[in-house]
């Protein structure tokens, strides 16, 4: 038996609240600044989704990346 038979993996969109928006904007600006200054190869921006792993049998959540 392998993990795909036991678990499901989904990306679930995060709820963007008014409290979270300033942080997301700051993360985006910082990512652009780092990229423009050549200090980073991979842009880092705000996460807009959580990686969620659940047990297939009962739907119980065992991991969430957020």
Coordinates of N, CA and C in Angstrom, one line a residue, residues 12-65:
X12 N -6.1 24.4 -1.0 CA -7.3 25.2 -0.6 C -7.0 26.6 -0.6
X13 N -7.7 27.4 -1.3 CA -7.5 28.9 -1.3 C -7.7 29.4 0.1
X14 N -6.8 30.3 0.5 CA -6.9 31.0 1.8 C -7.9 32.1 1.7
X15 N -8.6 32.4 2.8 CA -9.5 33.5 2.9 C -8.6 34.8 3.0
X16 N -8.8 35.7 2.1 CA -8.0 37.0 2.2 C -8.9 37.9 3.0
X17 N -8.5 38.2 4.2 CA -9.2 39.1 5.1 C -8.6 40.5 5.0
X18 N -9.3 41.5 5.5 CA -8.8 42.9 5.5 C -7.5 42.9 6.4
X19 N -7.5 42.1 7.4 CA -6.3 42.1 8.3 C -5.1 41.5 7.7
X20 N -5.3 40.6 6.8 CA -4.2 39.9 6.1 C -3.7 40.6 4.9
X21 N -4.4 41.5 4.3 CA -4.0 42.2 3.1 C -2.7 43.0 3.2
X22 N -2.6 43.8 4.3 CA -1.3 44.6 4.4 C -0.1 43.7 4.4
X23 N -0.2 42.5 5.1 CA 0.9 41.6 5.1 C 1.2 41.0 3.8
X24 N 0.2 40.7 3.0 CA 0.4 40.1 1.7 C 1.0 41.2 0.8
X25 N 0.6 42.4 0.9 CA 1.2 43.5 0.1 C 2.6 43.7 0.4
X26 N 2.9 43.7 1.7 CA 4.3 43.9 2.2 C 5.2 42.7 1.6
X27 N 4.7 41.5 1.7 CA 5.5 40.4 1.2 C 5.7 40.5 -0.3
X28 N 4.7 41.0 -1.1 CA 4.9 41.1 -2.5 C 5.9 42.2 -2.8
X29 N 5.8 43.3 -2.1 CA 6.8 44.4 -2.3 C 8.2 44.0 -2.0
X30 N 8.4 43.3 -0.9 CA 9.7 42.8 -0.5 C 10.2 41.8 -1.5
X31 N 9.4 40.9 -2.0 CA 9.8 40.0 -3.0 C 10.3 40.6 -4.3
X32 N 9.5 41.6 -4.7 CA 9.9 42.4 -5.9 C 11.2 43.1 -5.7
X33 N 11.4 43.7 -4.5 CA 12.7 44.4 -4.3 C 13.8 43.5 -4.3
X34 N 13.7 42.3 -3.7 CA 14.8 41.3 -3.6 C 15.1 40.9 -5.0
X35 N 14.1 40.6 -5.8 CA 14.3 40.2 -7.2 C 15.0 41.2 -8.1
X36 N 14.5 42.5 -7.9 CA 15.1 43.6 -8.7 C 16.6 43.9 -8.3
X37 N 16.9 43.7 -7.1 CA 18.3 43.9 -6.6 C 19.2 42.7 -6.9
X38 N 18.6 41.6 -7.5 CA 19.4 40.5 -7.9 C 19.9 39.6 -6.7
X39 N 19.2 39.7 -5.6 CA 19.6 38.9 -4.4 C 18.8 37.6 -4.3
X40 N 17.9 37.4 -5.2 CA 17.1 36.1 -5.1 C 16.8 35.7 -6.5
X41 N 16.9 34.4 -6.7 CA 16.5 33.8 -8.0 C 15.1 33.5 -8.1
X42 N 14.5 33.1 -7.0 CA 13.1 32.7 -7.0 C 12.2 33.8 -6.3
X43 N 11.2 34.3 -7.0 CA 10.4 35.3 -6.3 C 9.6 34.7 -5.1
X44 N 9.6 35.4 -4.0 CA 8.8 35.0 -2.9 C 7.7 35.9 -2.7
X45 N 6.5 35.3 -2.8 CA 5.3 36.2 -2.6 C 4.4 35.6 -1.6
X46 N 3.3 36.2 -1.3 CA 2.4 35.7 -0.3 C 1.7 34.4 -0.8
X47 N 1.5 33.5 0.2 CA 0.8 32.3 -0.2 C -0.7 32.5 -0.3
X48 N -1.3 32.1 -1.4 CA -2.7 32.3 -1.6 C -3.5 31.0 -1.4
X49 N -2.7 29.9 -1.1 CA -3.4 28.6 -0.9 C -2.6 27.8 0.2
X50 N -3.3 26.9 0.9 CA -2.7 26.0 1.8 C -2.7 24.6 1.2
X51 N -1.6 23.9 1.4 CA -1.5 22.5 1.1 C -2.1 21.7 2.2
X52 N -3.1 20.9 1.9 CA -3.9 20.1 2.9 C -3.8 18.6 2.6
X53 N -3.4 17.8 3.6 CA -3.4 16.4 3.5 C -4.4 15.8 4.4
X54 N -5.3 14.9 3.8 CA -6.3 14.3 4.6 C -6.3 12.8 4.5
X55 N -6.8 12.1 5.5 CA -6.9 10.6 5.4 C -8.1 10.3 4.5
X56 N -7.9 9.4 3.6 CA -9.0 9.1 2.6 C -10.2 8.5 3.3
X57 N -10.0 7.6 4.3 CA -11.0 6.9 4.9 C -12.1 7.7 5.6
X58 N -11.6 8.8 6.3 CA -12.6 9.6 7.1 C -12.5 11.1 6.9
X59 N -11.6 11.5 6.0 CA -11.5 12.9 5.7 C -10.8 13.8 6.7
X60 N -10.2 13.1 7.7 CA -9.6 13.8 8.8 C -8.3 14.5 8.3
X61 N -8.1 15.8 8.7 CA -7.0 16.6 8.2 C -5.8 16.2 9.1
X62 N -4.7 15.9 8.4 CA -3.5 15.5 9.2 C -2.3 16.5 9.0
X63 N -2.5 17.4 8.0 CA -1.4 18.4 7.7 C -2.0 19.6 7.0
X64 N -1.6 20.8 7.4 CA -2.0 22.0 6.6 C -0.8 22.9 6.6
X65 N -0.4 23.4 5.5 CA 0.8 24.2 5.3 C 0.7 25.6 5.9

